[in-house]
Amino acid sequence: MTNLQTRSSSILKITSSLLILLHYPTIVSCECTCEVEDSQHDKGEALKYKLGSILSIFVAGAIGVGLPLLGKKIKALSPENDIFFMIKAFAAGVILATGFIHILPDAFVSLTSPCLAQHPWRDFPFTGFVAMMAAIGTLMVDSFATGFYKRIHFNRSKPVNTTDEEKAAEEHEGHVHVHTHATHGHAHGSASPEEDLALSELIRLRIVSQVLELGIVVHSVIIGISLGASSSPKTIKPLMAALSFHQFFEGMGLGGCITLARLKSTSVAIMAAFFSLTTPAGIAVGIGISNIYNENSPTALIVEGIFNAASAGILIYMALVDLLAADFMSPRMKDSLGRIQLGANVSLLLGAGCMSFLAKWA
């Protein structure tokens, strides 16, 4: 009787083990599926929140990017003022936290998902690699573009109708003719080292503002599509509020860079409008493809992961090198031992902290 019980117990154990093995693929595949809300009521309610989020995020982004641009009208927000210096530090902290806390973890999740094949996606740390290459690429673009635009500017600013004797005299005297941008005319004169330095800095800031917008826009489109494709009101409600603050803070960072770049009014308006409209446009696209979009499909995961990793690399580089290092290593910061240093450091920590806190919801 005891042997019979022992054999029965062994058979049951073997059978249960076989059942677990047979069901194992199903258990694993369940990790790759998402719950689909089939209720028409939920979809209708979700659509209301999506439309509300388009308006909310657009207004928040427009206000955020517009505030620093008001520096031309409000003296307290002018680039020469200490308050603007602290706003820049706050915005740099926001952008840094966006890269490290919001985008990079999402990229890791996408590119290490169990929905992707083991080879090659989980055999190699693609997220870190793509982020690193994006940062190196940004450095190269920053360097090459600055040199390219400097050469164009100096070549255009040389007098056209000059004799060989005049050219030789100019070369002998070491004069370099440049446009004086302090006035609206095109008077030529010999450039001082200070003017050369100011020109180089202006060109650098213009490139920084454009590359920074590129990094932010890529991320904004992705999060907009993700929100628009969601069919769960419980997911959309907290995202709507969190992404509104997200766009507001990011807009402040971008607006500060655009202000310092001293671009033409048309260029400023285009960049501000482009930033404000990217996330709402992404939400609209997400709504349009919500019936066919599967965020856990391998294609969606790979595209999202690679773009997020590249965006994180760009924003982290821009925040650390072009925004923080440029300001915190400047003579203005080094020469001030009190209010500006303390205010800038507190603003930096506050901006990074606020953006990190939002990661709880978005």
Short mmCIF file of C-alpha atoms in Angstrom, two decimals:
data_model
loop_
_atom_site.label_atom_id
_atom_site.label_comp_id
_atom_site.label_asym_id
_atom_site.label_seq_id
_atom_site.Cartn_x
_atom_site.Cartn_y
_atom_site.Cartn_z
CA MET A 1 0.00 0.00 0.00
CA THR A 2 2.83 2.30 0.89
CA ASN A 3 4.62 1.53 -2.41
CA LEU A 4 1.39 2.25 -4.31
CA GLN A 5 1.04 5.62 -2.57
CA THR A 6 4.67 6.44 -3.29
CA ARG A 7 4.24 5.57 -6.96
CA SER A 8 1.03 7.60 -7.17
CA SER A 9 2.77 10.58 -5.58
CA SER A 10 5.67 10.30 -8.03
CA ILE A 11 3.29 10.10 -10.99
CA LEU A 12 1.45 13.21 -9.79
CA LYS A 13 4.70 15.12 -9.41
CA ILE A 14 5.86 14.12 -12.89
CA THR A 15 2.48 15.01 -14.38
CA SER A 16 2.43 18.42 -12.68
CA SER A 17 5.99 19.10 -13.88
CA LEU A 18 5.01 18.22 -17.44
CA LEU A 19 1.98 20.49 -17.25
CA ILE A 20 4.15 23.36 -16.01
CA LEU A 21 6.61 22.77 -18.86
CA LEU A 22 3.78 22.63 -21.40
CA HIS A 23 2.30 25.87 -20.10
CA TYR A 24 5.67 27.63 -19.68
CA PRO A 25 5.64 29.24 -23.16
CA THR A 26 2.18 30.60 -22.43
CA ILE A 27 3.33 31.99 -19.07
CA VAL A 28 6.33 33.67 -20.71
CA SER A 29 4.26 35.03 -23.57
CA CYS A 30 1.84 36.57 -21.08
CA GLU A 31 4.62 38.97 -20.08
CA CYS A 32 4.63 40.27 -23.64
CA THR A 33 0.94 41.02 -23.85
CA CYS A 34 -0.91 44.02 -22.61
CA GLU A 35 -4.46 44.13 -21.40
CA VAL A 36 -6.76 45.46 -24.10
CA GLU A 37 -9.76 47.44 -23.01
CA ASP A 38 -12.60 46.36 -25.25
CA SER A 39 -15.26 48.41 -23.52
CA GLN A 40 -16.64 51.11 -25.79
CA HIS A 41 -17.39 53.21 -22.71
CA ASP A 42 -13.72 53.16 -21.68
CA LYS A 43 -12.61 54.07 -25.21
CA GLY A 44 -15.06 56.96 -25.34
CA GLU A 45 -13.97 58.24 -21.94
CA ALA A 46 -10.32 57.79 -22.87
CA LEU A 47 -10.85 59.85 -26.05
CA LYS A 48 -12.19 62.77 -23.98
CA TYR A 49 -9.04 62.75 -21.83
CA LYS A 50 -6.84 62.48 -24.93
CA LEU A 51 -8.46 65.54 -26.51
CA GLY A 52 -8.14 67.39 -23.20
CA SER A 53 -4.47 66.42 -22.97
CA ILE A 54 -3.80 67.86 -26.45
CA LEU A 55 -5.03 71.28 -25.29
CA SER A 56 -3.44 71.06 -21.84
CA ILE A 57 0.01 70.00 -23.08
CA PHE A 58 -0.02 72.54 -25.92
CA VAL A 59 -0.82 75.44 -23.55
CA ALA A 60 1.74 74.27 -20.95
CA GLY A 61 4.48 73.92 -23.57
CA ALA A 62 3.69 77.29 -25.14
CA ILE A 63 3.78 79.06 -21.76
CA GLY A 64 7.00 77.28 -20.77
CA VAL A 65 8.88 78.13 -23.96
CA GLY A 66 7.38 81.63 -24.05
CA LEU A 67 8.37 82.80 -20.56
CA PRO A 68 12.13 83.09 -21.23
CA LEU A 69 11.39 84.76 -24.58
CA LEU A 70 9.65 87.58 -22.67
CA GLY A 71 13.09 88.67 -21.49
CA LYS A 72 13.12 91.17 -24.34
CA LYS A 73 10.06 92.86 -22.83
CA ILE A 74 10.59 92.26 -19.09
CA LYS A 75 13.90 93.47 -17.65
CA ALA A 76 13.81 90.94 -14.80
CA LEU A 77 13.92 88.11 -17.36
CA SER A 78 16.66 89.58 -19.57
CA PRO A 79 19.73 87.34 -20.16
CA GLU A 80 22.00 89.82 -18.35
CA ASN A 81 19.97 89.57 -15.15
CA ASP A 82 20.90 87.22 -12.28
CA ILE A 83 17.35 85.85 -12.18
CA PHE A 84 17.65 84.63 -15.77
CA PHE A 85 20.96 82.96 -14.87
CA MET A 86 19.17 80.99 -12.15
CA ILE A 87 16.26 80.15 -14.46
CA LYS A 88 18.81 78.70 -16.89
CA ALA A 89 20.29 76.53 -14.11
CA PHE A 90 16.78 75.33 -13.19
CA ALA A 91 16.03 74.52 -16.84
CA ALA A 92 19.34 72.68 -17.26
CA GLY A 93 18.46 70.54 -14.23
CA VAL A 94 15.10 69.76 -15.83
CA ILE A 95 16.71 68.69 -19.10
CA LEU A 96 19.34 66.59 -17.28
CA ALA A 97 16.66 64.79 -15.24
CA THR A 98 14.58 64.28 -18.40
CA GLY A 99 17.46 62.40 -19.99
CA PHE A 100 18.52 60.36 -16.96
CA ILE A 101 15.20 59.74 -15.16
CA HIS A 102 12.49 59.82 -17.83
CA ILE A 103 13.95 58.74 -21.17
CA LEU A 104 16.90 56.44 -20.48
CA PRO A 105 14.97 54.01 -18.19
CA ASP A 106 12.19 53.78 -20.80
CA ALA A 107 14.78 52.90 -23.43
CA PHE A 108 16.22 50.16 -21.19
CA VAL A 109 12.74 48.70 -20.64
CA SER A 110 11.96 48.69 -24.37
CA LEU A 111 15.22 47.15 -25.55
CA THR A 112 15.35 44.48 -22.82
CA SER A 113 11.70 43.46 -23.13
CA PRO A 114 10.93 39.71 -23.08
CA CYS A 115 8.93 40.34 -26.25
CA LEU A 116 12.23 40.77 -28.13
CA ALA A 117 14.41 37.87 -29.21
CA GLN A 118 17.22 36.88 -26.88
CA HIS A 119 19.70 37.35 -29.72
CA PRO A 120 20.83 40.06 -30.24
CA TRP A 121 18.71 42.39 -28.08
CA ARG A 122 19.42 40.85 -24.69
CA ASP A 123 22.97 39.75 -25.49
CA PHE A 124 24.31 43.31 -25.76
CA PRO A 125 23.52 46.59 -23.89
CA PHE A 126 22.14 48.43 -26.91
CA THR A 127 20.55 51.20 -24.82
CA GLY A 128 23.83 52.42 -23.35
CA PHE A 129 25.58 51.99 -26.69
CA VAL A 130 23.02 54.04 -28.63
CA ALA A 131 22.98 56.77 -25.92
CA MET A 132 26.80 56.93 -25.98
CA MET A 133 26.94 57.16 -29.78
CA ALA A 134 24.25 59.86 -29.77
CA ALA A 135 26.28 61.90 -27.26
CA ILE A 136 29.45 61.48 -29.36
CA GLY A 137 27.50 62.39 -32.50
CA THR A 138 26.18 65.52 -30.79
CA LEU A 139 29.73 66.51 -29.85
CA MET A 140 30.83 66.07 -33.49
CA VAL A 141 27.87 68.07 -34.83
CA ASP A 142 28.53 70.77 -32.23
CA SER A 143 32.20 71.03 -33.21
CA PHE A 144 31.85 70.75 -37.00
CA ALA A 145 28.84 73.05 -37.26
CA THR A 146 30.46 75.75 -35.13
CA GLY A 147 33.60 75.75 -37.29
CA PHE A 148 31.56 75.62 -40.51
CA TYR A 149 29.36 78.61 -39.66
CA LYS A 150 32.34 80.61 -38.40
CA ARG A 151 34.15 80.11 -41.71
CA ILE A 152 31.04 81.07 -43.69
CA HIS A 153 30.58 84.22 -41.61
CA PHE A 154 34.17 85.39 -41.98
CA ASN A 155 34.26 84.61 -45.72
CA ARG A 156 31.08 86.60 -46.33
CA SER A 157 32.26 89.53 -44.26
CA LYS A 158 35.48 90.10 -46.24
CA PRO A 159 35.31 93.10 -48.63
CA VAL A 160 34.73 91.96 -52.22
CA ASN A 161 36.19 94.86 -54.23
CA THR A 162 39.77 95.08 -53.04
CA THR A 163 43.01 95.34 -54.94
CA ASP A 164 45.95 93.02 -54.53
CA GLU A 165 47.85 95.77 -52.73
CA GLU A 166 44.98 96.25 -50.27
CA LYS A 167 44.76 92.51 -49.65
CA ALA A 168 48.48 92.30 -49.04
CA ALA A 169 48.28 95.27 -46.68
CA GLU A 170 45.38 93.69 -44.84
CA GLU A 171 47.23 90.41 -44.47
CA HIS A 172 50.33 92.26 -43.34
CA GLU A 173 48.46 94.26 -40.75
CA GLY A 174 46.56 91.18 -39.54
CA HIS A 175 43.12 92.78 -39.89
CA VAL A 176 40.09 90.52 -40.19
CA HIS A 177 36.90 92.14 -41.47
CA VAL A 178 33.69 91.12 -39.77
CA HIS A 179 30.09 92.31 -39.68
CA THR A 180 29.33 94.41 -36.64
CA HIS A 181 26.04 93.07 -35.33
CA ALA A 182 25.57 95.80 -32.78
CA THR A 183 23.89 97.83 -35.51
CA HIS A 184 21.54 96.89 -38.31
CA GLY A 185 24.01 98.00 -40.96
CA HIS A 186 26.91 96.13 -42.45
CA ALA A 187 29.87 98.31 -41.55
CA HIS A 188 33.25 96.60 -41.79
CA GLY A 189 36.07 96.98 -39.32
CA SER A 190 38.95 95.11 -37.80
CA ALA A 191 37.72 92.53 -35.30
CA SER A 192 39.06 92.55 -31.79
CA PRO A 193 39.64 89.28 -29.88
CA GLU A 194 36.59 90.12 -27.77
CA GLU A 195 34.41 90.41 -30.90
CA ASP A 196 35.74 87.11 -32.24
CA LEU A 197 34.97 85.45 -28.91
CA ALA A 198 31.47 86.91 -28.82
CA LEU A 199 30.82 85.74 -32.38
CA SER A 200 32.03 82.20 -31.60
CA GLU A 201 29.83 82.08 -28.51
CA LEU A 202 26.78 83.31 -30.45
CA ILE A 203 27.27 80.67 -33.15
CA ARG A 204 27.69 77.99 -30.48
CA LEU A 205 24.49 79.04 -28.72
CA ARG A 206 22.52 78.92 -31.98
CA ILE A 207 23.70 75.40 -32.69
CA VAL A 208 22.99 74.38 -29.08
CA SER A 209 19.40 75.64 -29.30
CA GLN A 210 18.74 73.73 -32.53
CA VAL A 211 20.33 70.43 -31.43
CA LEU A 212 18.58 70.68 -28.05
CA GLU A 213 15.22 71.14 -29.76
CA LEU A 214 15.93 68.08 -31.91
CA GLY A 215 16.54 65.91 -28.82
CA ILE A 216 13.43 67.19 -27.05
CA VAL A 217 11.19 66.87 -30.12
CA VAL A 218 12.13 63.22 -30.76
CA HIS A 219 11.15 62.31 -27.19
CA SER A 220 7.99 64.45 -27.31
CA VAL A 221 6.66 62.68 -30.39
CA ILE A 222 7.23 59.25 -28.82
CA ILE A 223 5.46 60.07 -25.54
CA GLY A 224 2.64 61.71 -27.49
CA ILE A 225 2.06 58.59 -29.59
CA SER A 226 2.17 56.40 -26.45
CA LEU A 227 -0.47 58.53 -24.73
CA GLY A 228 -2.67 58.74 -27.83
CA ALA A 229 -2.57 54.98 -28.41
CA SER A 230 -3.56 54.14 -24.82
CA SER A 231 -7.18 53.12 -24.26
CA SER A 232 -7.20 53.19 -20.45
CA PRO A 233 -8.59 56.34 -18.77
CA LYS A 234 -6.76 55.35 -15.56
CA THR A 235 -3.46 55.58 -17.43
CA ILE A 236 -4.26 58.77 -19.32
CA LYS A 237 -5.51 60.90 -16.41
CA PRO A 238 -2.25 61.06 -14.41
CA LEU A 239 -0.23 61.25 -17.64
CA MET A 240 -2.16 64.31 -18.79
CA ALA A 241 -1.20 66.30 -15.68
CA ALA A 242 2.36 64.98 -15.48
CA LEU A 243 3.13 65.59 -19.15
CA SER A 244 1.74 69.13 -18.94
CA PHE A 245 4.29 69.96 -16.23
CA HIS A 246 6.89 68.00 -18.17
CA GLN A 247 6.37 70.15 -21.28
CA PHE A 248 6.29 73.35 -19.23
CA PHE A 249 9.69 72.71 -17.65
CA GLU A 250 11.25 71.46 -20.88
CA GLY A 251 9.89 74.54 -22.63
CA MET A 252 11.60 76.78 -20.10
CA GLY A 253 14.92 75.09 -20.80
CA LEU A 254 14.56 75.37 -24.55
CA GLY A 255 13.22 78.94 -24.36
CA GLY A 256 16.27 80.02 -22.36
CA CYS A 257 18.61 78.63 -25.03
CA ILE A 258 16.61 80.24 -27.86
CA THR A 259 16.74 83.61 -26.07
CA LEU A 260 20.52 83.50 -25.70
CA ALA A 261 20.93 82.49 -29.37
CA ARG A 262 19.48 85.88 -30.48
CA LEU A 263 17.74 84.41 -33.48
CA LYS A 264 15.45 86.33 -35.81
CA SER A 265 11.85 86.71 -34.70
CA THR A 266 10.64 84.37 -37.45
CA SER A 267 13.09 81.63 -36.40
CA VAL A 268 12.13 82.05 -32.74
CA ALA A 269 8.42 81.76 -33.56
CA ILE A 270 8.99 78.64 -35.71
CA MET A 271 11.09 76.89 -33.03
CA ALA A 272 8.64 77.76 -30.23
CA ALA A 273 5.62 76.64 -32.28
CA PHE A 274 7.37 73.44 -33.37
CA PHE A 275 8.15 72.52 -29.77
CA SER A 276 4.62 73.33 -28.56
CA LEU A 277 2.94 71.27 -31.30
CA THR A 278 5.08 68.09 -31.34
CA THR A 279 3.55 66.30 -28.35
CA PRO A 280 -0.07 67.22 -29.30
CA ALA A 281 0.70 66.06 -32.86
CA GLY A 282 2.07 62.80 -31.45
CA ILE A 283 -1.12 62.33 -29.42
CA ALA A 284 -3.21 62.89 -32.55
CA VAL A 285 -1.17 60.29 -34.43
CA GLY A 286 -1.56 57.91 -31.48
CA ILE A 287 -5.35 58.35 -31.54
CA GLY A 288 -5.37 57.61 -35.27
CA ILE A 289 -3.39 54.36 -34.94
CA SER A 290 -4.80 53.25 -31.57
CA ASN A 291 -6.76 50.38 -33.18
CA ILE A 292 -3.69 48.86 -34.86
CA TYR A 293 -0.85 50.01 -32.60
CA ASN A 294 0.60 47.43 -30.21
CA GLU A 295 3.17 48.95 -27.90
CA ASN A 296 4.56 45.47 -27.10
CA SER A 297 5.21 44.46 -30.69
CA PRO A 298 8.92 43.92 -31.47
CA THR A 299 8.97 46.67 -34.11
CA ALA A 300 7.41 49.25 -31.77
CA LEU A 301 9.75 48.29 -28.92
CA ILE A 302 12.89 48.50 -31.06
CA VAL A 303 11.95 51.84 -32.67
CA GLU A 304 10.90 53.36 -29.33
CA GLY A 305 13.94 52.04 -27.52
CA ILE A 306 16.49 53.25 -30.07
CA PHE A 307 14.91 56.71 -30.44
CA ASN A 308 14.58 57.12 -26.68
CA ALA A 309 18.19 56.06 -26.10
CA ALA A 310 19.44 58.49 -28.76
CA SER A 311 17.29 61.28 -27.33
CA ALA A 312 18.63 60.59 -23.82
CA GLY A 313 22.22 60.73 -25.05
CA ILE A 314 21.61 64.06 -26.79
CA LEU A 315 19.87 65.68 -23.81
CA ILE A 316 22.41 64.44 -21.24
CA TYR A 317 25.30 65.76 -23.34
CA MET A 318 23.59 69.10 -23.97
CA ALA A 319 22.66 69.58 -20.31
CA LEU A 320 26.11 68.75 -18.93
CA VAL A 321 28.39 70.24 -21.59
CA ASP A 322 26.56 73.04 -23.39
CA LEU A 323 24.37 74.32 -20.56
CA LEU A 324 25.82 73.53 -17.13
CA ALA A 325 29.55 73.48 -17.89
CA ALA A 326 29.31 76.64 -19.99
CA ASP A 327 27.58 78.56 -17.19
CA PHE A 328 29.10 77.03 -14.07
CA MET A 329 32.67 77.40 -15.39
CA SER A 330 32.11 80.94 -16.66
CA PRO A 331 33.96 83.92 -15.12
CA ARG A 332 30.64 85.29 -13.94
CA MET A 333 30.08 82.22 -11.75
CA LYS A 334 33.69 81.91 -10.58
CA ASP A 335 33.99 85.56 -9.61
CA SER A 336 30.80 85.54 -7.52
CA LEU A 337 31.21 83.87 -4.15
CA GLY A 338 27.74 84.38 -2.77
CA ARG A 339 24.29 84.94 -4.18
CA ILE A 340 24.76 83.80 -7.80
CA GLN A 341 26.65 80.60 -6.95
CA LEU A 342 24.22 79.62 -4.21
CA GLY A 343 21.17 80.53 -6.29
CA ALA A 344 22.41 78.65 -9.38
CA ASN A 345 23.22 75.48 -7.44
CA VAL A 346 19.90 75.53 -5.60
CA SER A 347 18.05 76.17 -8.88
CA LEU A 348 19.88 73.28 -10.55
CA LEU A 349 18.95 70.87 -7.75
CA LEU A 350 15.39 72.17 -7.67
CA GLY A 351 14.92 71.70 -11.43
CA ALA A 352 16.39 68.19 -11.39
CA GLY A 353 14.34 67.33 -8.28
CA CYS A 354 11.02 68.55 -9.70
CA MET A 355 11.50 66.64 -12.94
CA SER A 356 12.60 63.51 -11.08
CA PHE A 357 9.50 63.71 -8.86
CA LEU A 358 7.28 63.71 -11.97
CA ALA A 359 8.75 60.32 -12.94
CA LYS A 360 6.33 58.80 -10.40
CA TRP A 361 3.50 59.45 -12.88
CA ALA A 362 5.20 59.93 -16.28
#
